[in-house]
Amino acid sequence: MSFEGLPRGSAAKKQSFLERTYFPEIIRGLVVTMRHLVKNILHTSEMPTMQYPEEKRVYGERFRGRHRLMQREDGSPRCVACQMCSTACPADCITIEAAEHPDPEIEKYPASFQIDLLRCVYCGLCEEACPCDAIRMDTGIYEIAADSRSSFVVDKDFLLNNTTEGTL
Amino acid sequence: MTIVYESLAKIGFMFAVIMGMVVVLIWMERKGAAFIQDRTGPNRASIAGIRLAGLIHPVADVFKLLFKEDVAPANRHRALYNMAPWLVMTVALSTYAVIPFGDFLTVAGRRIPLVVANLDVGMLYILAVASLGTYGIVMAGWAANNKFTFLGGMRATAQMISYEINMGLALLGLMLVFGSLRVTDIAAGQADLIWGFLPKWGVVVQPVGFLLFLTTVYAETNRNPFDLPEGESEIVAGYHLEYSSLKFALFFMAEYAHMVIGAALIATLYFGGYQVPWLPRPALEEHAGLLLTLLLAGTALVSVLISVAFLRRAGRERGKFGDARDREPGMGAGLWLIIALAALAGLLQNPWHIGPSGAEAFASFIQIGAFLAKLVFFAWLFIWVRWTLPRFRYDQLMHVGWKIMLPLGVANLLVTALVMALV
């Protein structure tokens, strides 16, 4: 659709007499809408509407879905509780409680790691901030529903085992 | 006693037509709007997996509204608040009394005129009852004690005052041409031909009057582009803002019932009513055999074509949903095939020789069918216009009503009177 030829600002085009009688222009408008109607009745399957939930949109690989926490080889979280993500988070939705890690090589680990999915704005800044690639938003999950507000606050265990399967 | 039964049967028929049309119009509105806007529209509600292209939705809506909680504002005027939706609905239903939906039907040797009340002041009755509808809207707007509903009611009043005059002027021209206030006379007068080829429809003899009447009917039914009393972008929902549940359903259905009246009036007064163009009643009766044969053959052919289209869709979309909805195309094909077979069975009964009484009944039913077809077309025009035009601004509404339509109506009346005096 182009906007060329439309009047700029308030200097509207002067209407001809026929245009000012309304009816010819109304009929032109009716023809436009009828064209859409007939086209859509004859080619219903070509309509852009998606029949969700039977059909689902395929998003790009870089789509930011629900978060997950990465695991080390032994299954413990990669996260070192450095608070970089919760500092970067513009929605302030990440709450981390740090604790001392038994392994002297590793300084800290998250005793609890909570994300409030209702506050999250899915900006991806936590991914960017993380120094050890512990939090990712690559699950592709966008259907997030629950019965209560409290169940949107997800904890460490949930985020560690977060796959594309399963719902909240 | 017979006349009472006859009247009750006619009232029942008209009531069934209106209520059926209300359901169909809600469906047409939602589906038509969707298709005009490149969407698919309602297609979810189903009975045993059969969705009828969304026709179940109006039924589901009615049940939903019946069972919803009736939330009402605390400071309402109770009596007026409760009365308003019923008044609107009653008025919407009562205009039909004077609209003929056919010429006559002979049942057991009695000629029954197909109009509920053949008033000799039918046109005045239409004008009087049509303006009563605004009372319900104003009452609703006032009684809800809310500034938005009040604004809606005020807009309805101002609009009604401005456009009622134009409606009267447009109808005066028509009354002059047909020389009667009786709606049945006007409908019957439109059977003739002018110069042997042009049907003497109201739209032909009163083209300017028709445009005026069409515009005013849109204004009186509060339909776009004249739906300022609702004006959802400015005054939330206008006069029915504070209504919910069954009372809202009544307002909603009354709007569509008004549309059916509007369409019936346009069809009756300006498009020949029940008259089939170029086939007046005697011609219909004379050629009944030929017409019936053609009609049955055409029905059979079209039904077979639709059935084949459904079958092709069934093949194309096999297992598309994986549930009961997959049976729909097959059932559609079966249904249309049954219609085709019924038409073919009718053809085998030798419809060419249906005899004089059969021809008479055939002519009556064809005329009722013609009326209903025109009704559906003009009802669709309401919907079509709604999804094409934006709403008028308030000053534009007043400008069009008083400065353009009123002089035009007076001029049309004068010219008509002059022509009628000279011819």
Coordinates of C-alpha atoms in Angstrom, one line a residue:
Chain A
M1 CA 0.0 0.0 0.0
S2 CA 1.5 3.3 -1.0
F3 CA 0.6 6.7 0.5
E4 CA 1.7 8.6 -2.6
G5 CA -0.7 11.2 -3.8
L6 CA -2.5 11.6 -0.5
P7 CA -2.8 15.1 0.7
R8 CA -0.1 16.3 3.1
G9 CA -1.1 18.0 6.3
S10 CA -4.4 19.8 6.3
A11 CA -4.3 20.8 2.6
A12 CA -6.9 18.3 1.5
K13 CA -7.6 17.8 -2.2
K14 CA -10.5 19.8 -3.5
Q15 CA -13.3 17.4 -4.2
S16 CA -15.2 17.4 -7.5
F17 CA -19.0 17.7 -7.6
L18 CA -19.4 13.9 -8.1
E19 CA -17.2 13.2 -5.1
R20 CA -19.2 15.6 -3.0
T21 CA -22.4 13.8 -3.7
Y22 CA -21.0 10.8 -1.8
F23 CA -22.8 8.0 -3.7
P24 CA -20.3 7.3 -6.6
E25 CA -17.5 7.2 -4.1
I26 CA -19.5 5.0 -1.7
I27 CA -20.1 2.6 -4.6
R28 CA -16.4 2.5 -5.3
G29 CA -15.7 1.6 -1.7
L30 CA -18.4 -1.1 -1.8
V31 CA -16.7 -2.6 -4.8
V32 CA -13.4 -2.7 -3.0
T33 CA -14.8 -4.5 0.0
M34 CA -16.8 -6.9 -2.2
R35 CA -13.6 -7.8 -4.1
H36 CA -12.0 -8.8 -0.8
L37 CA -15.1 -10.8 0.2
V38 CA -15.4 -12.7 -3.1
K39 CA -11.6 -13.4 -3.1
N40 CA -11.7 -14.8 0.4
I41 CA -14.8 -16.9 -0.2
L42 CA -13.3 -18.4 -3.3
H43 CA -9.8 -18.9 -1.8
T44 CA -10.5 -19.5 1.8
S45 CA -7.4 -21.6 2.3
E46 CA -5.2 -18.8 1.2
M47 CA -6.2 -16.5 4.0
P48 CA -3.4 -15.5 6.3
T49 CA -5.3 -16.5 9.5
M50 CA -3.6 -19.4 11.4
Q51 CA -5.9 -21.9 13.0
Y52 CA -4.2 -21.8 16.4
P53 CA -3.9 -24.2 18.3
E54 CA -4.1 -26.7 15.4
E55 CA -1.5 -24.7 13.4
K56 CA 1.3 -22.9 15.1
R57 CA 3.6 -20.3 13.8
V58 CA 7.2 -21.3 13.2
Y59 CA 9.5 -18.8 14.8
G60 CA 13.1 -18.2 13.9
E61 CA 15.9 -19.8 15.8
R62 CA 16.8 -16.7 17.6
F63 CA 13.3 -16.3 19.0
R64 CA 13.5 -15.6 22.7
G65 CA 11.2 -18.0 24.5
R66 CA 11.0 -19.2 28.1
H67 CA 14.3 -19.3 29.9
R68 CA 16.3 -22.4 30.9
L69 CA 19.4 -22.9 33.1
M70 CA 22.3 -24.8 31.6
Q71 CA 23.7 -27.8 33.4
R72 CA 27.2 -28.9 34.0
E73 CA 28.2 -32.4 33.1
D74 CA 27.3 -33.6 36.6
G75 CA 23.9 -32.0 36.3
S76 CA 24.5 -29.1 38.6
P77 CA 23.8 -25.6 37.4
R78 CA 26.4 -23.8 35.4
C79 CA 25.4 -20.6 37.1
V80 CA 27.9 -19.1 39.5
A81 CA 25.4 -16.8 41.1
C82 CA 27.3 -13.7 40.0
Q83 CA 24.1 -11.6 39.9
M84 CA 25.0 -10.2 36.5
C85 CA 21.7 -11.2 34.9
S86 CA 19.5 -9.9 37.7
T87 CA 21.5 -6.6 37.6
A88 CA 21.0 -6.4 33.8
C89 CA 17.3 -7.3 34.0
P90 CA 15.3 -4.2 33.2
A91 CA 12.1 -5.9 34.6
D92 CA 13.8 -7.0 37.8
C93 CA 12.4 -10.4 37.5
I94 CA 15.4 -12.6 38.5
T95 CA 16.0 -13.3 42.2
I96 CA 19.2 -15.3 43.0
E97 CA 20.4 -16.4 46.4
A98 CA 24.0 -17.3 46.3
A99 CA 25.7 -19.9 48.5
E100 CA 29.2 -21.3 48.8
H101 CA 30.1 -24.1 46.5
P102 CA 31.7 -27.2 48.0
D103 CA 34.2 -27.4 45.1
P104 CA 37.0 -24.8 45.9
E105 CA 37.5 -24.3 42.2
I106 CA 34.1 -22.8 42.0
E107 CA 33.3 -19.8 44.1
K108 CA 29.5 -19.7 44.4
Y109 CA 26.4 -21.5 43.3
P110 CA 22.7 -20.4 43.3
A111 CA 21.0 -21.8 46.4
S112 CA 17.8 -20.5 44.8
F113 CA 17.2 -19.1 41.3
Q114 CA 13.7 -17.7 40.6
I115 CA 12.3 -16.0 37.6
D116 CA 9.0 -14.2 37.7
L117 CA 7.7 -15.0 34.2
L118 CA 4.9 -12.4 34.6
R119 CA 7.5 -9.6 35.1
C120 CA 9.9 -10.8 32.4
V121 CA 9.8 -8.7 29.2
Y122 CA 11.8 -11.3 27.2
C123 CA 14.4 -8.8 26.2
G124 CA 17.3 -11.3 26.4
L125 CA 19.6 -9.0 28.4
C126 CA 20.2 -11.8 31.0
E127 CA 21.5 -14.1 28.2
E128 CA 23.8 -11.3 27.1
A129 CA 25.0 -10.5 30.6
C130 CA 25.8 -14.1 31.7
P131 CA 29.6 -14.6 31.7
C132 CA 29.3 -18.4 31.7
D133 CA 26.4 -19.1 29.3
A134 CA 24.3 -20.4 32.2
I135 CA 21.0 -18.9 31.2
R136 CA 19.5 -19.2 27.7
M137 CA 16.2 -18.3 26.2
D138 CA 16.3 -20.8 23.3
T139 CA 13.5 -23.1 24.3
G140 CA 11.1 -21.6 21.9
I141 CA 8.3 -21.9 24.4
Y142 CA 5.8 -19.0 24.1
E143 CA 2.6 -20.6 25.4
I144 CA 2.9 -19.8 29.1
A145 CA -0.2 -20.2 31.1
A146 CA -1.1 -21.0 34.7
D147 CA -3.9 -20.8 37.2
S148 CA -2.3 -18.5 39.7
R149 CA 0.2 -15.7 39.8
S150 CA 2.5 -17.6 42.2
S151 CA 2.9 -20.5 39.8
F152 CA 4.5 -18.1 37.3
V153 CA 7.4 -17.7 39.6
V154 CA 9.6 -20.6 38.5
D155 CA 12.5 -22.0 40.5
K156 CA 15.9 -23.5 39.8
D157 CA 14.7 -27.1 39.4
F158 CA 12.1 -26.1 36.9
L159 CA 14.5 -24.0 34.9
L160 CA 17.2 -26.7 34.9
N161 CA 14.9 -29.2 33.4
N162 CA 13.2 -26.8 31.0
T163 CA 12.7 -28.3 27.6
T164 CA 10.5 -27.5 24.7
E165 CA 8.2 -30.2 25.9
G166 CA 5.8 -29.8 28.8
T167 CA 3.9 -26.8 30.0
L168 CA 4.2 -24.6 33.0
Chain B
M1 CA -62.7 -17.7 14.3
T2 CA -60.9 -18.6 11.1
I3 CA -59.7 -15.1 10.7
V4 CA -58.1 -15.2 14.1
Y5 CA -56.2 -18.4 13.2
E6 CA -55.2 -16.9 9.9
S7 CA -53.8 -13.8 11.6
L8 CA -52.0 -15.9 14.2
A9 CA -50.5 -18.0 11.4
K10 CA -49.3 -14.9 9.6
I11 CA -47.9 -13.3 12.8
G12 CA -46.1 -16.6 13.6
F13 CA -44.7 -16.7 10.0
M14 CA -43.4 -13.1 10.3
F15 CA -42.0 -13.7 13.8
A16 CA -40.2 -16.8 12.6
V17 CA -38.8 -15.0 9.6
I18 CA -37.6 -12.1 11.7
M19 CA -36.0 -14.3 14.4
G20 CA -34.5 -16.6 11.8
M21 CA -33.2 -13.6 10.0
V22 CA -31.7 -12.2 13.2
V23 CA -29.7 -15.3 13.7
V24 CA -28.6 -15.4 10.0
L25 CA -27.8 -11.7 10.0
I26 CA -25.6 -11.9 13.1
W27 CA -23.8 -14.8 11.3
M28 CA -23.6 -12.8 8.0
E29 CA -22.3 -9.7 9.9
R30 CA -19.5 -11.6 11.6
K31 CA -18.6 -13.8 8.7
G32 CA -18.9 -11.0 6.1
A33 CA -16.9 -8.6 8.2
A34 CA -14.2 -11.2 8.6
F35 CA -14.0 -12.0 4.9
I36 CA -14.0 -8.3 4.0
Q37 CA -11.1 -7.8 6.4
D38 CA -9.2 -10.9 5.2
R39 CA -10.0 -13.0 8.3
T40 CA -11.8 -16.3 8.6
G41 CA -14.3 -15.2 11.3
P42 CA -16.1 -17.4 13.8
N43 CA -15.5 -21.1 13.1
R44 CA -15.2 -22.8 16.5
A45 CA -18.6 -23.4 18.1
S46 CA -19.9 -26.8 17.1
I47 CA -22.6 -29.3 17.7
A48 CA -21.1 -32.8 17.6
G49 CA -18.2 -31.4 15.5
I50 CA -20.5 -29.8 12.9
R51 CA -19.8 -26.0 12.7
L52 CA -22.0 -24.9 9.8
A53 CA -19.4 -22.3 8.9
G54 CA -20.0 -20.4 12.1
L55 CA -23.8 -20.5 12.2
I56 CA -23.7 -22.1 15.6
H57 CA -22.1 -19.0 17.1
P58 CA -25.2 -16.8 17.3
V59 CA -27.0 -19.7 19.1
A60 CA -24.1 -20.1 21.5
D61 CA -24.0 -16.3 22.0
V62 CA -27.7 -16.3 23.0
F63 CA -27.3 -19.1 25.5
K64 CA -24.2 -17.4 26.9
L65 CA -26.1 -14.1 27.3
L66 CA -29.1 -15.8 28.9
F67 CA -27.0 -17.4 31.6
K68 CA -24.7 -14.4 32.3
E69 CA -25.0 -12.4 35.5
D70 CA -27.2 -9.3 35.0
V71 CA -25.0 -6.5 36.3
A72 CA -26.9 -3.2 36.7
P73 CA -25.8 0.2 37.9
A74 CA -26.9 1.0 41.5
N75 CA -28.3 4.4 40.8
R76 CA -30.4 3.5 37.8
H77 CA -34.0 4.5 37.3
R78 CA -35.4 1.0 37.9
A79 CA -38.6 1.1 35.9
L80 CA -37.2 2.8 32.8
Y81 CA -34.1 0.7 33.0
N82 CA -36.0 -2.5 32.9
M83 CA -38.5 -1.3 30.3
A84 CA -36.1 0.1 27.7
P85 CA -34.9 -3.1 26.1
W86 CA -38.4 -4.6 25.9
L87 CA -39.7 -1.4 24.3
V88 CA -36.9 -1.4 21.7
M89 CA -37.6 -5.0 20.9
T90 CA -41.4 -4.6 20.8
V91 CA -41.1 -1.7 18.5
A92 CA -38.7 -3.5 16.3
L93 CA -41.1 -6.4 15.9
S94 CA -44.4 -4.4 15.5
T95 CA -43.5 -2.6 12.2
Y96 CA -43.9 -5.9 10.3
A97 CA -47.6 -5.8 10.8
V98 CA -48.2 -3.7 7.7
I99 CA -45.5 -5.2 5.4
P100 CA -47.0 -7.5 2.8
F101 CA -44.8 -10.6 2.3
G102 CA -46.8 -11.9 -0.6
D103 CA -50.0 -11.2 -2.6
F104 CA -52.4 -13.8 -1.4
L105 CA -52.5 -17.5 -0.7
T106 CA -55.5 -19.7 -1.4
V107 CA -56.0 -22.2 1.4
A108 CA -59.1 -24.4 1.4
G109 CA -60.9 -22.0 -1.0
R110 CA -60.2 -18.9 1.0
R111 CA -58.1 -16.1 -0.4
I112 CA -55.8 -15.0 2.4
P113 CA -54.0 -11.7 1.9
L114 CA -50.4 -12.2 3.0
V115 CA -50.2 -9.2 5.3
V116 CA -50.9 -9.2 9.0
A117 CA -52.8 -5.9 9.2
N118 CA -53.8 -4.2 5.9
L119 CA -54.1 -0.7 7.4
D120 CA -55.3 2.1 5.2
V121 CA -52.8 4.4 6.9
G122 CA -50.0 1.8 6.7
M123 CA -47.4 4.4 5.8
L124 CA -48.3 6.6 8.7
Y125 CA -48.1 3.5 11.0
I126 CA -44.6 2.8 9.7
L127 CA -43.4 6.4 10.4
A128 CA -45.1 6.4 13.8
V129 CA -43.7 3.1 15.0
A130 CA -40.3 3.7 13.6
S131 CA -39.9 6.8 15.6
L132 CA -41.0 5.0 18.8
G133 CA -37.8 3.0 18.7
T134 CA -35.8 6.0 19.7
Y135 CA -37.8 6.2 23.0
G136 CA -36.3 2.9 24.1
I137 CA -32.9 4.2 23.3
V138 CA -33.3 7.5 25.1
M139 CA -34.9 5.7 28.1
A140 CA -31.9 3.3 28.2
G141 CA -29.5 6.2 28.0
W142 CA -31.3 8.2 30.7
A143 CA -32.1 5.4 33.1
A144 CA -28.6 3.9 33.3
N145 CA -27.5 7.2 35.0
N146 CA -24.2 7.2 33.2
K147 CA -22.8 10.1 31.1
F148 CA -21.8 7.9 28.2
T149 CA -25.2 6.2 27.9
F150 CA -26.8 9.6 28.3
L151 CA -24.7 11.1 25.4
G152 CA -25.7 8.1 23.3
G153 CA -29.4 8.7 24.0
M154 CA -29.1 12.4 23.2
R155 CA -27.3 11.6 19.9
A156 CA -30.1 9.1 19.1
T157 CA -32.7 11.8 19.7
A158 CA -31.0 14.5 17.7
Q159 CA -30.4 12.1 14.8
M160 CA -34.0 10.9 14.8
I161 CA -35.3 14.4 14.7
S162 CA -33.0 15.3 11.8
Y163 CA -33.7 12.3 9.7
E164 CA -37.4 11.6 10.5
I165 CA -38.3 14.7 8.4
N166 CA -36.3 13.5 5.5
M167 CA -37.9 10.0 5.7
G168 CA -41.3 11.5 5.7
L169 CA -40.5 13.7 2.7
A170 CA -39.1 10.7 0.8
L171 CA -42.2 8.7 1.5
L172 CA -44.5 11.6 0.5
G173 CA -43.1 11.4 -3.0
L174 CA -43.8 7.7 -3.1
M175 CA -47.4 8.2 -1.8
L176 CA -48.0 10.8 -4.5
V177 CA -46.8 8.4 -7.3
F178 CA -48.9 5.5 -6.1
G179 CA -51.8 7.5 -4.7
S180 CA -52.2 5.6 -1.6
L181 CA -51.1 5.3 2.1
R182 CA -51.8 1.6 2.0
V183 CA -48.6 -0.4 1.9
T184 CA -50.3 -3.3 0.0
D185 CA -51.5 -0.8 -2.7
I186 CA -47.9 0.5 -3.1
A187 CA -46.6 -3.1 -3.4
A188 CA -49.3 -4.1 -5.9
G189 CA -48.8 -0.9 -7.9
Q190 CA -45.2 -1.9 -8.6
A191 CA -46.2 -4.8 -10.8
D192 CA -46.7 -2.7 -13.9
L193 CA -44.2 -1.9 -16.5
I194 CA -43.2 1.6 -17.7
W195 CA -42.8 1.9 -21.5
G196 CA -43.2 -1.8 -21.6
F197 CA -39.8 -2.9 -20.3
L198 CA -39.0 -1.0 -17.1
P199 CA -40.6 -2.4 -13.9
K200 CA -42.6 0.4 -12.2
W201 CA -40.6 0.0 -9.0
G202 CA -40.3 2.8 -6.5
V203 CA -36.6 3.1 -7.3
V204 CA -37.4 3.8 -10.9
V205 CA -40.2 6.4 -10.4
Q206 CA -38.5 8.0 -7.3
P207 CA -34.7 7.6 -7.7
V208 CA -33.9 10.6 -5.5
G209 CA -36.6 9.6 -3.0
F210 CA -35.0 6.2 -2.8
L211 CA -31.5 7.5 -2.0
L212 CA -33.1 9.8 0.7
F213 CA -35.1 6.9 2.1
L214 CA -32.1 4.5 2.1
T215 CA -30.0 7.0 3.9
T216 CA -32.7 7.8 6.5
V217 CA -33.4 4.1 7.1
Y218 CA -29.7 3.6 7.9
A219 CA -29.9 6.5 10.3
E220 CA -33.1 5.2 11.9
T221 CA -31.7 1.7 12.4
N222 CA -28.6 3.3 14.0
R223 CA -26.4 1.4 11.6
N224 CA -23.0 2.6 10.3
P225 CA -22.3 5.2 9.0
F226 CA -25.0 6.6 11.3
D227 CA -24.3 4.6 14.5
L228 CA -23.4 7.7 16.5
P229 CA -25.6 6.6 19.5
E230 CA -23.3 3.6 19.9
G231 CA -20.1 5.3 18.9
E232 CA -17.8 2.9 20.6
S233 CA -14.7 4.9 19.9
E234 CA -16.1 8.0 21.6
I235 CA -18.7 7.0 24.1
V236 CA -17.8 3.4 24.9
A237 CA -20.9 1.6 23.8
G238 CA -23.4 4.4 23.9
Y239 CA -26.9 3.8 25.1
H240 CA -26.6 0.1 26.0
L241 CA -23.3 0.5 27.9
E242 CA -24.8 -0.4 31.3
Y243 CA -26.8 -3.4 30.1
S244 CA -25.7 -6.9 30.4
S245 CA -27.1 -10.4 30.1
L246 CA -30.6 -10.9 28.6
K247 CA -31.2 -7.1 28.5
F248 CA -28.1 -6.6 26.3
A249 CA -29.2 -9.5 24.2
L250 CA -32.5 -7.8 23.6
F251 CA -30.8 -4.6 22.4
F252 CA -28.5 -6.6 20.2
M253 CA -31.3 -8.6 18.7
A254 CA -33.4 -5.4 18.3
E255 CA -30.7 -3.9 16.2
Y256 CA -30.8 -6.8 13.8
A257 CA -34.6 -6.9 13.9
H258 CA -34.5 -3.2 12.9
M259 CA -32.2 -4.1 10.1
V260 CA -34.7 -6.6 8.9
I261 CA -37.5 -4.0 9.0
G262 CA -35.3 -1.5 7.2
A263 CA -34.6 -4.1 4.5
A264 CA -38.2 -5.1 4.3
L265 CA -39.3 -1.5 3.9
I266 CA -36.7 -0.8 1.2
A267 CA -37.7 -3.9 -0.6
T268 CA -41.5 -3.3 -0.3
L269 CA -41.6 0.4 -1.0
Y270 CA -38.8 0.8 -3.6
F271 CA -38.0 -2.6 -5.1
G272 CA -41.4 -4.1 -5.8
G273 CA -42.0 -5.9 -2.6
Y274 CA -43.1 -9.4 -3.4
Q275 CA -43.3 -8.7 -7.2
V276 CA -41.1 -10.7 -9.5
P277 CA -39.9 -8.3 -12.1
W278 CA -41.4 -8.8 -15.6
L279 CA -43.5 -11.7 -14.2
P280 CA -46.7 -10.3 -12.7
R281 CA -49.1 -12.6 -10.9
P282 CA -51.1 -13.7 -14.0
A283 CA -47.9 -14.5 -16.0
L284 CA -46.6 -16.5 -13.0
E285 CA -49.8 -18.5 -12.9
E286 CA -49.9 -19.0 -16.7
H287 CA -46.3 -20.2 -17.0
A288 CA -46.3 -22.0 -13.7
G289 CA -45.5 -25.4 -15.2
L290 CA -42.5 -24.1 -17.2
L291 CA -41.2 -22.1 -14.3
L292 CA -41.5 -24.9 -11.8
T293 CA -39.7 -27.3 -14.2
L294 CA -36.9 -24.8 -14.7
L295 CA -36.7 -24.1 -11.0
L296 CA -36.5 -27.8 -10.1
A297 CA -33.9 -28.5 -12.8
G298 CA -31.9 -25.4 -11.7
T299 CA -32.0 -26.5 -8.1
A300 CA -30.9 -30.0 -9.0
L301 CA -28.0 -28.7 -11.1
V302 CA -26.8 -26.2 -8.6
S303 CA -27.1 -28.7 -5.7
V304 CA -25.1 -31.3 -7.6
L305 CA -22.4 -28.7 -8.3
I306 CA -22.2 -27.6 -4.7
S307 CA -22.1 -31.3 -3.6
V308 CA -19.2 -31.9 -6.0
A309 CA -17.4 -28.9 -4.6
F310 CA -17.9 -30.3 -1.1
L311 CA -16.6 -33.8 -2.2
R312 CA -13.5 -32.2 -3.7
R313 CA -12.9 -30.4 -0.4
A314 CA -13.4 -33.6 1.5
G315 CA -10.7 -35.3 -0.7
R316 CA -8.3 -32.4 -0.3
E317 CA -8.7 -32.0 3.4
R318 CA -8.8 -35.6 4.5
G319 CA -7.7 -35.9 8.1
K320 CA -6.9 -32.1 8.4
F321 CA -8.1 -31.8 12.0
G322 CA -8.1 -35.3 13.2
D323 CA -11.5 -35.0 15.0
A324 CA -15.2 -34.8 14.2
R325 CA -14.7 -31.7 12.1
D326 CA -13.2 -33.8 9.3
R327 CA -16.7 -35.2 8.7
E328 CA -18.1 -31.7 7.7
P329 CA -17.3 -31.7 4.0
G330 CA -18.7 -35.2 3.5
M331 CA -21.9 -34.3 5.4
G332 CA -22.2 -31.1 3.3
A333 CA -21.9 -33.1 0.1
G334 CA -24.5 -35.6 1.4
L335 CA -26.9 -32.8 2.3
W336 CA -26.7 -31.1 -1.0
L337 CA -27.0 -34.4 -2.8
I338 CA -30.3 -35.1 -0.9
I339 CA -31.5 -31.7 -2.0
A340 CA -30.6 -32.5 -5.6
L341 CA -32.4 -35.9 -5.4
A342 CA -35.5 -34.2 -3.9
A343 CA -35.5 -31.8 -6.8
L344 CA -35.1 -34.6 -9.3
A345 CA -37.9 -36.6 -7.6
G346 CA -40.0 -33.4 -8.0
L347 CA -39.1 -33.3 -11.7
L348 CA -40.3 -37.0 -12.1
Q349 CA -43.8 -35.9 -10.8
N350 CA -44.5 -34.2 -14.1
P351 CA -44.4 -30.5 -12.8
W352 CA -45.3 -29.2 -16.3
H353 CA -48.9 -30.0 -15.6
I354 CA -49.6 -28.8 -12.1
G355 CA -53.2 -27.6 -12.8
P356 CA -54.8 -24.2 -11.9
S357 CA -54.9 -24.6 -8.1
G358 CA -51.3 -25.8 -8.1
A359 CA -50.3 -22.9 -10.4
E360 CA -51.9 -20.4 -8.0
A361 CA -50.1 -21.8 -4.9
F362 CA -46.8 -21.9 -6.9
A363 CA -47.3 -18.2 -7.8
S364 CA -47.9 -17.3 -4.1
F365 CA -44.8 -19.2 -2.9
I366 CA -42.6 -17.7 -5.7
Q367 CA -43.8 -14.2 -4.6
I368 CA -43.0 -14.9 -1.0
G369 CA -39.6 -16.2 -2.1
A370 CA -39.0 -13.0 -4.1
F371 CA -39.8 -10.9 -1.1
L372 CA -37.5 -12.9 1.1
A373 CA -34.7 -12.8 -1.5
K374 CA -35.0 -9.0 -1.7
L375 CA -35.1 -8.8 2.1
V376 CA -31.9 -10.8 2.4
F377 CA -30.1 -8.7 -0.2
F378 CA -31.0 -5.4 1.5
A379 CA -30.1 -6.8 4.9
W380 CA -26.7 -7.8 3.4
L381 CA -26.4 -4.2 2.0
F382 CA -26.6 -2.9 5.6
I383 CA -23.7 -5.2 6.6
W384 CA -21.8 -4.4 3.4
V385 CA -22.1 -0.7 4.0
R386 CA -21.1 -1.0 7.6
W387 CA -17.8 -2.7 6.8
T388 CA -17.0 -0.2 4.0
L389 CA -17.8 3.2 5.4
P390 CA -16.4 5.0 8.5
R391 CA -18.8 6.7 10.9
F392 CA -20.0 10.3 10.2
R393 CA -18.8 13.0 12.5
Y394 CA -21.6 14.7 14.4
D395 CA -21.4 18.0 12.5
Q396 CA -21.3 16.0 9.2
L397 CA -24.4 14.1 10.3
M398 CA -26.3 17.4 10.9
H399 CA -24.9 19.0 7.7
V400 CA -26.0 16.1 5.6
G401 CA -29.4 15.9 7.3
W402 CA -30.4 19.5 7.3
K403 CA -28.5 21.3 4.6
I404 CA -28.4 18.6 1.9
M405 CA -31.1 16.0 2.4
L406 CA -33.9 18.3 3.5
P407 CA -33.7 20.7 0.5
L408 CA -33.3 17.7 -1.8
G409 CA -36.3 16.1 -0.2
V410 CA -38.5 19.2 -0.6
A411 CA -37.3 19.6 -4.2
N412 CA -38.0 16.0 -5.0
L413 CA -41.5 16.3 -3.5
L414 CA -42.2 19.5 -5.5
V415 CA -41.0 17.9 -8.8
T416 CA -43.0 14.8 -8.1
A417 CA -46.1 16.8 -7.4
L418 CA -45.6 18.8 -10.6
V419 CA -45.1 15.8 -12.7
M420 CA -48.1 14.0 -11.2
A421 CA -50.2 17.1 -11.8
L422 CA -49.1 17.4 -15.4
V423 CA -49.3 13.7 -16.4

